[in-house]
CSV table of C-alpha atoms in Angstrom, one decimal:
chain,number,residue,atom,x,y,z
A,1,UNK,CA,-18.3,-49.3,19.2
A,2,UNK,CA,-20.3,-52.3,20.2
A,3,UNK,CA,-24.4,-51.6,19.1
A,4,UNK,CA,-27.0,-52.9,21.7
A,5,UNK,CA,-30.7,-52.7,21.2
A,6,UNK,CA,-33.3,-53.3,24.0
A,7,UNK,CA,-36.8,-54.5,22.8
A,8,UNK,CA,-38.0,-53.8,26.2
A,9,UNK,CA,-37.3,-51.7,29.3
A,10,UNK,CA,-34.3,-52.8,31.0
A,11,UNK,CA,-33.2,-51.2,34.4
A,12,UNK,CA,-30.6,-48.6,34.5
A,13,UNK,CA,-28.4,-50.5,37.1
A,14,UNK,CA,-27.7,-53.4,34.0
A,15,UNK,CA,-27.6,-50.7,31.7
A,16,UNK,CA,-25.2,-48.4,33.8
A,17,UNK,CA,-22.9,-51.5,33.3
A,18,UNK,CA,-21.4,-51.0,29.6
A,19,UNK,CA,-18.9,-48.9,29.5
A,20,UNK,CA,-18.5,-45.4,26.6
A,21,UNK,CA,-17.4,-48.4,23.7
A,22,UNK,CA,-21.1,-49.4,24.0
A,23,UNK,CA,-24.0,-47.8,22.3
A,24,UNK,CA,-27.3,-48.9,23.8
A,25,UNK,CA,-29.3,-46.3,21.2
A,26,UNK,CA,-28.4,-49.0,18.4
A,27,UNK,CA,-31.3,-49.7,15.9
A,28,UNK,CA,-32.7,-53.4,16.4
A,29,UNK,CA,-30.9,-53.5,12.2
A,30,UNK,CA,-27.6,-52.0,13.1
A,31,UNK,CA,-27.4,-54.1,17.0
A,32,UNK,CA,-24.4,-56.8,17.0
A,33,UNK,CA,-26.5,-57.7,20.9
A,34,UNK,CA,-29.8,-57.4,21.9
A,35,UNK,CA,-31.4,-57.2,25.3
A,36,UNK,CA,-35.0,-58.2,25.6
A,37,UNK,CA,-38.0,-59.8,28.2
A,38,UNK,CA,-40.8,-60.3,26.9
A,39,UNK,CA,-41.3,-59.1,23.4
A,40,UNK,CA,-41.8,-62.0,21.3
A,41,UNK,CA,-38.8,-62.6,18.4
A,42,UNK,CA,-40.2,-65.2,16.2
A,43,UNK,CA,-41.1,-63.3,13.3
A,44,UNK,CA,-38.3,-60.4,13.8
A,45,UNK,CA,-35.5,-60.8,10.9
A,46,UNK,CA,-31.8,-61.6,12.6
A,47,UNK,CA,-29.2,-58.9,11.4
A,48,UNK,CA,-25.7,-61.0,9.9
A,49,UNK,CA,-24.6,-58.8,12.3
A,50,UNK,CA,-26.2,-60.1,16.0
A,51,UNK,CA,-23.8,-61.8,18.0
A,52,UNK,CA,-25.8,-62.6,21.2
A,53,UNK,CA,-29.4,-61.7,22.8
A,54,UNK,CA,-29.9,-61.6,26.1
A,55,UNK,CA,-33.1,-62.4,28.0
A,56,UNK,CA,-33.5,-60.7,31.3
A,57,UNK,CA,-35.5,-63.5,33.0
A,58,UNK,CA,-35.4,-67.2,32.9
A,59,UNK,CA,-38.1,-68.0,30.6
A,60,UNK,CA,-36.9,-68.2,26.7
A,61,UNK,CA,-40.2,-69.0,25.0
A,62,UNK,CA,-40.3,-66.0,23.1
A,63,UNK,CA,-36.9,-66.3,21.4
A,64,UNK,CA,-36.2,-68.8,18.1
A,65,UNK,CA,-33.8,-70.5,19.9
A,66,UNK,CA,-32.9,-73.0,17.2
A,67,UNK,CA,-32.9,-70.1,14.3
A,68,UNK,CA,-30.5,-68.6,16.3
A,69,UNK,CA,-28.3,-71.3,17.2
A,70,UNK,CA,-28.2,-71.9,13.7
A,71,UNK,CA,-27.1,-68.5,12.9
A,72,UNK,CA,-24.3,-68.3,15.2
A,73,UNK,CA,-26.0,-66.2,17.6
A,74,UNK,CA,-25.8,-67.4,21.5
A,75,UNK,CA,-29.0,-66.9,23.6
A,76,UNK,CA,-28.2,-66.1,27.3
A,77,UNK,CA,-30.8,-65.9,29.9
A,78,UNK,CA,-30.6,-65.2,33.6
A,79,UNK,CA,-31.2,-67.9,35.9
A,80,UNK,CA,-31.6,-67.1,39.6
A,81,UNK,CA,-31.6,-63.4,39.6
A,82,UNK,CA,-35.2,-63.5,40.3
A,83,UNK,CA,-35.8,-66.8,41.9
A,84,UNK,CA,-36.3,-64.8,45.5
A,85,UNK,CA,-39.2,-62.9,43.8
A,86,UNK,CA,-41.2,-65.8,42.6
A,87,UNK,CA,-40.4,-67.3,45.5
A,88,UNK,CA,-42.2,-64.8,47.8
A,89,UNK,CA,-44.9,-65.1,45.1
A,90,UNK,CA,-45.1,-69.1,45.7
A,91,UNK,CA,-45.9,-68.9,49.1
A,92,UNK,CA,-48.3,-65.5,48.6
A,93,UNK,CA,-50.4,-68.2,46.0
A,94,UNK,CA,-50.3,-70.4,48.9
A,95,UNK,CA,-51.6,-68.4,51.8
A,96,UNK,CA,-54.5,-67.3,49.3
A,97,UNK,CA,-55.3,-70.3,47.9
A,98,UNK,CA,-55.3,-71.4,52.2
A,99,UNK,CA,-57.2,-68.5,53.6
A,100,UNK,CA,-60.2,-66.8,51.5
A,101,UNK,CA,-58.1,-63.1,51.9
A,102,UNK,CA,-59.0,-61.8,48.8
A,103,UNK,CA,-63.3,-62.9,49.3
A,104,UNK,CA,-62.7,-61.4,52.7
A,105,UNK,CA,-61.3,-58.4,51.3
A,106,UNK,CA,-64.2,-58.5,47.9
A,107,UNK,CA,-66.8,-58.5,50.9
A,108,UNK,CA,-65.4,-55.3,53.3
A,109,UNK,CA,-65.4,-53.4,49.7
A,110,UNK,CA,-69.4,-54.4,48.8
A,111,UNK,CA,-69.9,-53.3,52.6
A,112,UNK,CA,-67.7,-50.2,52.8
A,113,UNK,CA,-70.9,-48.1,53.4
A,114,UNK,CA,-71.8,-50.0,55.9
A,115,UNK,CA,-71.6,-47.5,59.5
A,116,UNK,CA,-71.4,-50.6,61.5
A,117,UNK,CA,-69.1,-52.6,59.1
A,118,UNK,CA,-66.9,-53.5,62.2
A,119,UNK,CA,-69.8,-55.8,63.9
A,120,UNK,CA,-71.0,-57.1,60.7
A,121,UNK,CA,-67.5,-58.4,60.0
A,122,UNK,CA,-67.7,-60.5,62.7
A,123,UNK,CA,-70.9,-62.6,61.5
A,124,UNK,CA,-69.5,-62.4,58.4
A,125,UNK,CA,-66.0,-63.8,58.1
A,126,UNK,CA,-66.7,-67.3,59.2
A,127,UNK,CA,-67.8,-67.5,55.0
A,128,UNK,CA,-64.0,-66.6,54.7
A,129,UNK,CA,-62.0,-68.9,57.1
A,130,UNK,CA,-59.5,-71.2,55.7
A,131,UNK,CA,-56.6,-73.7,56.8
A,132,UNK,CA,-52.9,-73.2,58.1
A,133,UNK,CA,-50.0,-74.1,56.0
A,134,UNK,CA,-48.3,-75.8,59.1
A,135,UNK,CA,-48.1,-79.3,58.9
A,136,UNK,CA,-49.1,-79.5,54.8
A,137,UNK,CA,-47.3,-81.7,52.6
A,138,UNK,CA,-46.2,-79.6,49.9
A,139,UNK,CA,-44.9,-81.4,46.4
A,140,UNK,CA,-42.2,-79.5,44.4
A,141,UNK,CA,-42.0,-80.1,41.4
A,142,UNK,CA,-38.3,-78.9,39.7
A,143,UNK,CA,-35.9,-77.9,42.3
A,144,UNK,CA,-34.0,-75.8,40.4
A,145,UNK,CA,-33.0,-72.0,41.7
A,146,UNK,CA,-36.9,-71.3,42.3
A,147,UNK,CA,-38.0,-74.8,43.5
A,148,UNK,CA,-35.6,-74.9,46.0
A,149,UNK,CA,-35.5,-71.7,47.7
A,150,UNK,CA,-39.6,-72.6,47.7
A,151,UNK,CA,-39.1,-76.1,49.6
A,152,UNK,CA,-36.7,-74.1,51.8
A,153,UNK,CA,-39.0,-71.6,52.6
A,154,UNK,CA,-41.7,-73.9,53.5
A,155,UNK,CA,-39.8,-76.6,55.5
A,156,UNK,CA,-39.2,-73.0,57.5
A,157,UNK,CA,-42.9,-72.7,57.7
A,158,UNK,CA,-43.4,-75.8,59.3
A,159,UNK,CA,-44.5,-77.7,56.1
A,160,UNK,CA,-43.3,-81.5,55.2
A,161,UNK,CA,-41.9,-81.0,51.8
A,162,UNK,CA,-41.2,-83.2,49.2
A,163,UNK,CA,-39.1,-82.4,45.8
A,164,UNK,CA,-39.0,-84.2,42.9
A,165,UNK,CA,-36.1,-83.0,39.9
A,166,UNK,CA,-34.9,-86.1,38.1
A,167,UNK,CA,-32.2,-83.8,37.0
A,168,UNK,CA,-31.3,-82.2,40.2
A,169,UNK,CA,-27.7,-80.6,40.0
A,170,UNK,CA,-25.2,-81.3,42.4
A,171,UNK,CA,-25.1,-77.4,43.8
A,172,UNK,CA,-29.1,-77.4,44.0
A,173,UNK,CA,-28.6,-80.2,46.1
A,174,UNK,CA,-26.1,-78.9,48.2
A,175,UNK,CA,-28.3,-75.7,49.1
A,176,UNK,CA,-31.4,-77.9,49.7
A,177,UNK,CA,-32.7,-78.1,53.0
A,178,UNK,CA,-31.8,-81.9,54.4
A,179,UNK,CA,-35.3,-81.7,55.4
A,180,UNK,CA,-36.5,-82.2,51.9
A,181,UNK,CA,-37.9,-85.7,51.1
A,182,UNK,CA,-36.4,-86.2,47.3
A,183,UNK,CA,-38.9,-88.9,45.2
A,184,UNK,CA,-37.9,-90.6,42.4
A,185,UNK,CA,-41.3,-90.7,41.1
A,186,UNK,CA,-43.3,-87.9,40.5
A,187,UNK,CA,-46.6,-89.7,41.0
A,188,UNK,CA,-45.3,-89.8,44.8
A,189,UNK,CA,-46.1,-86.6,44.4
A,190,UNK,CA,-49.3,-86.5,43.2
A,191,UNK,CA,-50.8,-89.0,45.6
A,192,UNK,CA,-49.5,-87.8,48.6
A,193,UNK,CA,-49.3,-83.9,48.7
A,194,UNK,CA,-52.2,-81.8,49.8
A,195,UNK,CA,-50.0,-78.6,48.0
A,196,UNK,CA,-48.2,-79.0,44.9
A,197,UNK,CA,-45.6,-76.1,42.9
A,198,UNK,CA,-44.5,-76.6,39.6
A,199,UNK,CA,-41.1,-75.3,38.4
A,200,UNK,CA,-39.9,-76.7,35.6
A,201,UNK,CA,-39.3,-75.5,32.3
A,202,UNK,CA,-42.1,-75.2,29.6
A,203,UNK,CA,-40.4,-78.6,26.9
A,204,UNK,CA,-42.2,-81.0,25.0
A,205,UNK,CA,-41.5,-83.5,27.6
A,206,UNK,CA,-43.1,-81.2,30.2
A,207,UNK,CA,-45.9,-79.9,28.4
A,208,UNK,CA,-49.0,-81.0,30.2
A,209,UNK,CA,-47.3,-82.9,32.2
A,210,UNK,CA,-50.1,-82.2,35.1
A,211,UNK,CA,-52.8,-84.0,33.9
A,212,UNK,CA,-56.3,-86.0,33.9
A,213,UNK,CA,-54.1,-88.8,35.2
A,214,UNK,CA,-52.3,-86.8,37.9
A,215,UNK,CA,-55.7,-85.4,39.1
A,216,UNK,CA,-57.3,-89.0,39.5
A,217,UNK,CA,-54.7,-90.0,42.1
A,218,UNK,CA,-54.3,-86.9,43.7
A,219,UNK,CA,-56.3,-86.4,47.4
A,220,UNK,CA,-59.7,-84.6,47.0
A,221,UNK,CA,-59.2,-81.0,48.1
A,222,UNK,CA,-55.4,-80.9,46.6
A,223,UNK,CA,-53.9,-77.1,45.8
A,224,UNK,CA,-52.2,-76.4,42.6
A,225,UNK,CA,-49.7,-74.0,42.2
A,226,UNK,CA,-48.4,-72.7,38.6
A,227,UNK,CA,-45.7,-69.7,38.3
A,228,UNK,CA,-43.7,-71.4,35.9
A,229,UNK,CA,-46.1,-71.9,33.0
A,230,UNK,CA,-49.2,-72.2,31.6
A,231,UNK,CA,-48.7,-75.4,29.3
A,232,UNK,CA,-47.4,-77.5,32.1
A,233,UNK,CA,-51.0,-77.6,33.1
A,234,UNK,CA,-53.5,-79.0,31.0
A,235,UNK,CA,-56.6,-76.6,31.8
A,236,UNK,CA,-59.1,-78.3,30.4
A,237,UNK,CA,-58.7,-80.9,32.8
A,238,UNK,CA,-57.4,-78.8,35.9
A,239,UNK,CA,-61.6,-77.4,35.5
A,240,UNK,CA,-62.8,-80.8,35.3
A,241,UNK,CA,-60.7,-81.7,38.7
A,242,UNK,CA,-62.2,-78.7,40.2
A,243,UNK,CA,-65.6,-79.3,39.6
A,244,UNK,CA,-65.4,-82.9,40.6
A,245,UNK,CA,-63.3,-81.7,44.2
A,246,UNK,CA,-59.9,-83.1,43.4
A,247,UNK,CA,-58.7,-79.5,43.5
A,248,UNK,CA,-59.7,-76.7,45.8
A,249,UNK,CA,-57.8,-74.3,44.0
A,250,UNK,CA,-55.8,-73.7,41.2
A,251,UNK,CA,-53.1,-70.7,41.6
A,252,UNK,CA,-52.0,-69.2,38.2
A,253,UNK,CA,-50.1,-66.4,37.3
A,254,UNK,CA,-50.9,-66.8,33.7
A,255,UNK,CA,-54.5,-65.4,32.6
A,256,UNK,CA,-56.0,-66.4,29.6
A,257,UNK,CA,-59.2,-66.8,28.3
A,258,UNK,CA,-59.3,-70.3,29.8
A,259,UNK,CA,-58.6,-69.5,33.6
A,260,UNK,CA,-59.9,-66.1,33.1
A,261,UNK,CA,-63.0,-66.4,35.2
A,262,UNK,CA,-62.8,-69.8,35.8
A,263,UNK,CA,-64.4,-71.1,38.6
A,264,UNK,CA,-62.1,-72.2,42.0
A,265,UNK,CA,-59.0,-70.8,40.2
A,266,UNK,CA,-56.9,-67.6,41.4
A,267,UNK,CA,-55.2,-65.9,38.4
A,268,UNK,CA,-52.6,-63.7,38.8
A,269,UNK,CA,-51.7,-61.1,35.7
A,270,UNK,CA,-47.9,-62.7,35.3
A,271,UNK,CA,-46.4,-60.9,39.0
A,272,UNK,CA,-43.7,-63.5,39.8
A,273,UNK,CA,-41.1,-61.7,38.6
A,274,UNK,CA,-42.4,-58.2,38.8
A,275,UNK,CA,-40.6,-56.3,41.9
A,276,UNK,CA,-37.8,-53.9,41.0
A,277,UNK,CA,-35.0,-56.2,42.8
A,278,UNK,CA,-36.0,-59.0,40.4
A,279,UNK,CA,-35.8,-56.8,37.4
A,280,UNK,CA,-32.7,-54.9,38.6
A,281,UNK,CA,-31.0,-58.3,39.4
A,282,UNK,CA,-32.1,-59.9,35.7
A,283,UNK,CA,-30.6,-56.6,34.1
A,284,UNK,CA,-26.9,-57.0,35.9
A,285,UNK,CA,-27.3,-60.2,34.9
A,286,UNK,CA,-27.9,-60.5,31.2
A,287,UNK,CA,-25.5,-57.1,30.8
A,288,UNK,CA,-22.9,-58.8,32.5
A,289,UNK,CA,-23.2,-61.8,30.2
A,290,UNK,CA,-23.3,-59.7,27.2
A,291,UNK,CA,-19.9,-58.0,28.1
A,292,UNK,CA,-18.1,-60.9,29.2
A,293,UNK,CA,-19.1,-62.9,25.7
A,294,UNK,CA,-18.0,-59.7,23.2
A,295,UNK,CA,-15.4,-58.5,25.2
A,296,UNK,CA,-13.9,-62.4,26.2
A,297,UNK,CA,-16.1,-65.0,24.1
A,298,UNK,CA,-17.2,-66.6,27.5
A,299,UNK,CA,-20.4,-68.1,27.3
A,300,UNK,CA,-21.9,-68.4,30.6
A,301,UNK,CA,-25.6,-69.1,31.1
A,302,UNK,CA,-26.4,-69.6,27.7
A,303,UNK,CA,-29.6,-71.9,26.4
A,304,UNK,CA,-28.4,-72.5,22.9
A,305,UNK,CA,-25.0,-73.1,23.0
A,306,UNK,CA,-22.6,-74.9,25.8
A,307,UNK,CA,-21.3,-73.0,28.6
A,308,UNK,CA,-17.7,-71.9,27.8
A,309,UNK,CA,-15.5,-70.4,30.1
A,310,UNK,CA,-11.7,-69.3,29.3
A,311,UNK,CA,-11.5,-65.9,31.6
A,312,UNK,CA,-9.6,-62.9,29.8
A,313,UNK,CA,-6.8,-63.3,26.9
A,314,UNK,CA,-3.7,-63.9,27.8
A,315,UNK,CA,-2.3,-64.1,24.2
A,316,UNK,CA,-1.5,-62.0,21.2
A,317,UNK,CA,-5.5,-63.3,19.7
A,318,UNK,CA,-8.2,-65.1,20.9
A,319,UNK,CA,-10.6,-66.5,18.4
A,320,UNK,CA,-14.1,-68.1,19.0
A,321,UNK,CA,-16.2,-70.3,16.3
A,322,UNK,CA,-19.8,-71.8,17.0
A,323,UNK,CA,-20.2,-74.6,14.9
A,324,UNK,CA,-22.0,-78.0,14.4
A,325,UNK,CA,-21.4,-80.8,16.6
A,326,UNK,CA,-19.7,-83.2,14.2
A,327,UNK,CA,-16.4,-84.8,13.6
A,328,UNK,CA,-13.2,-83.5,11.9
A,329,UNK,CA,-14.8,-79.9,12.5
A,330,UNK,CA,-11.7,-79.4,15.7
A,331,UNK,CA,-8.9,-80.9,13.7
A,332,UNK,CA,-9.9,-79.0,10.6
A,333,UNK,CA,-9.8,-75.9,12.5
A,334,UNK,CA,-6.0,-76.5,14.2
A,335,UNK,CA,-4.9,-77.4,10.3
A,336,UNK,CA,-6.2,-74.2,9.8
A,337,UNK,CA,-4.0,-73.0,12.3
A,338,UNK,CA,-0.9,-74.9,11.8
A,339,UNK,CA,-0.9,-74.4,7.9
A,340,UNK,CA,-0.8,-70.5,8.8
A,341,UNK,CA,2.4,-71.1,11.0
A,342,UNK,CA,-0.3,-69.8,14.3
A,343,UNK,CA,0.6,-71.6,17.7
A,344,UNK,CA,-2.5,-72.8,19.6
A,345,UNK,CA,-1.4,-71.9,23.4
A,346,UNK,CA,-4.8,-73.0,24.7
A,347,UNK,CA,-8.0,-74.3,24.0
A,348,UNK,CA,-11.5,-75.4,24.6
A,349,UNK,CA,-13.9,-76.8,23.0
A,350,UNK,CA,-17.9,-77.6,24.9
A,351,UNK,CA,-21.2,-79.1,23.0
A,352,UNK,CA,-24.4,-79.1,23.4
A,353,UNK,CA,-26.8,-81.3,21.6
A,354,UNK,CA,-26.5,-80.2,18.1
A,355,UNK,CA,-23.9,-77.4,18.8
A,356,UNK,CA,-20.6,-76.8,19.5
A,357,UNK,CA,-18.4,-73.9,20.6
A,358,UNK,CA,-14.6,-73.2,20.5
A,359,UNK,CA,-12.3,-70.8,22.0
A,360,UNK,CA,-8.5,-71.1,20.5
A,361,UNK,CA,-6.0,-68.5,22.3
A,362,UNK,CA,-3.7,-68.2,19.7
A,363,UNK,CA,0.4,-66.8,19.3
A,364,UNK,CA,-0.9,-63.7,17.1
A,365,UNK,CA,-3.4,-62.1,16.0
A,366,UNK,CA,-5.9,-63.9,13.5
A,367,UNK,CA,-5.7,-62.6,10.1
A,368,UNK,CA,-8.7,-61.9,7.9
A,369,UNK,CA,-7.4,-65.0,5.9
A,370,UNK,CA,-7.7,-67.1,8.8
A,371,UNK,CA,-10.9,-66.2,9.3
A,372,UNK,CA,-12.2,-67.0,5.7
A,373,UNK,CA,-10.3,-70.4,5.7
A,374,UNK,CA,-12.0,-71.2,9.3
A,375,UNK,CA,-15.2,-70.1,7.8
A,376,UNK,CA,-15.2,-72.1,4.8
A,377,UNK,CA,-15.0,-75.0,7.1
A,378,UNK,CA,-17.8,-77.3,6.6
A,379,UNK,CA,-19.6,-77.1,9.8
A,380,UNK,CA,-18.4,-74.2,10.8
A,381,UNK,CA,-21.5,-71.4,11.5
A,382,UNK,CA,-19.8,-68.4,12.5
A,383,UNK,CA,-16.2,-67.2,13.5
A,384,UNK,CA,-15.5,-64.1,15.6
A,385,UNK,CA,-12.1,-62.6,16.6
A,386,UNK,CA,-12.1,-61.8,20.3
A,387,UNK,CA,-8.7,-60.3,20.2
């Protein structure tokens, strides 16, 4: 019996995925997998016995990512599964930040009681007119599985889009409209859109990336949009640009208590993500992944370790070791092997940074002798028998 703990709601549909041998009632202690979104593990102590965690969403900020790699415990997340959801939410921050619905709809409330509300609307809603969209440059900034469904969208919308992703993957390409202008330099993007998106991922090298310096070449009047996260954006000088008219609104879906209440900015409590398709979709997801690495040792999506693929056991044993990225570790581990008269049918081995993970099908099954001689390996973090 395999013991899964959620730290959060999860949708049945994911859940509805494990089969009897899985007992999603587990104790956070007593869980060898863990599926969570937003509850914040940095302080939690890691059981020996955790094998994986699952995050049902794309962000990973609230896992220690490092502790765990260091541990032997693979971090998956879900990328994509709710990229139409923020999405829809990117081009609702545009259309708000473009036409003053939500003052229009602040004034009919103060005015409810008003018997001839209908005629005073008319007078009244010139204080509420805005722009189109149509014919907008609009910057994206990351065209990953959000950003580019977003430049899609608005190239559909009659927008000229530019994209910026120095690390732009081969199939993001491939499903990017043609229409797309890619730059090479992100100030491109900053001098020349009236809209700009940000979605890319919250790293040191990212972290107020949008800054005083963006905002001084920017056009007066430009529209900021932020669903990805709040650090990208340095706030202190987003309120400066707005006073001074650089921006004409800042769109945030992440309150706190320096965009609460501040002036020109639309904050949004977190919604990007929140419909029940996006959270269905992140459950299947991460369940999925969880299965695949107990049941197979694939590692597919992970954001700690390499992905690893090897589809299902074809041998007598399959056995899987995360370990350090350094030399000798590979032919230590097929001594290991050899000395215990065990044939190697087929291997891989993937790294990732400081990382490494290995996947030896093997001509019988691993023997708890193997397994202490492969652990004793220096180097070697943790070793798991598939089959």
């Amino acid at each position: 019996m395999v013991n899964v703990h959620c730290l959060n709601n999860i949708a049945t549909i994911g859940l509805d995925l494990f089969s009897d041998d899985y007992n999603t009632k587990s104790s956070f202690e007593d869980a060898q997998a863990i599926l969570v979104r937003s509850a914040k593990m940095h302080d939690m102590e890691l059981s020996d016995n955790l094998l994986a965690i699952a995050r049902a969403g794309a962000g990973v900020n609230n896992i220690p990512l490092d502790k765990c790699a260091d541990a032997g415990i693979v971090v998956f997340n879900t990328p994509g599964a709710n990229a139409n959801a923020v999405k829809e939410h990117v081009i609702a921050a545009m259309l708000l930040a473009s036409r003053d619905i939500l003052g229009g709809n602040q004034w009919v409330q103060e005015n409810k009681e008003d018997a001839d509300i209908a005629k005073s609307a008319e007078k009244a809603k010139k204080a509420f007119a805005g722009q189109e969209i149509k014919g907008k440059k609009l910057g994206v900034i990351g065209l990953g599985a959000i950003g580019q469904l977003v430049a899609n969208a608005a190239i559909a919308l009659g927008m000229e889009v530019y994209g910026y992703d120095p690390y732009l993957s081969v199939n993001a390409a491939w499903n990017l409209s043609s229409k797309v202008k890619h730059i090479v330099n992100v100030e491109d993007i900053y001098k020349e859109c009236n809209y700009i998106t940000i979605h890319v991922p919250a790293m040191d090298s990212t972290k107020g990336m949008v800054n005083k310096e963006a905002f001084d070449i920017m056009q007066d009047g430009t529209v900021i949009i932020n669903c990805a996260r709040d650090v990208l954006v340095d706030e202190t000088a987003i309120k400066e640009a707005i006073a001074s008219g650089k921006v004409k609104k800042y769109v945030t879906d992440f309150p706190n208590a320096t965009t609460a209440g501040m002036e020109g900015a639309i904050v949004i409590p977190h919604l990007g993500a929140s419909t029940e398709e996006a959270e269905d979709n992140c459950a299947v997801m991460a369940v999925k992944q969880i299965v695949d690495y107990i049941e197979n040792g694939n590692i597919i999506n992970s954001v700690n370790y390499p992905n690893c693929d090897m589809g299902t056991c074809k041998t007598a044993g399959r056995v899987a070791v995360c370990h350090k990225n350094v030399p000798a570790v590979i032919s230590k581990i097929t001594s290991v092997m050899g000395d215990e008269g065990i044939n190697i049918e087929e291997m891989s081995n993937k790294s990732r940074g400081d990382y490494a993970y290995s996947m030896l099908d093997i001509s019988e099954p691993a023997s708890d002798s193997v397994v202490d001689k492969l652990s004793a390996i220096d180097g070697v973090i943790k070793v798991r028998v598939v089959v």
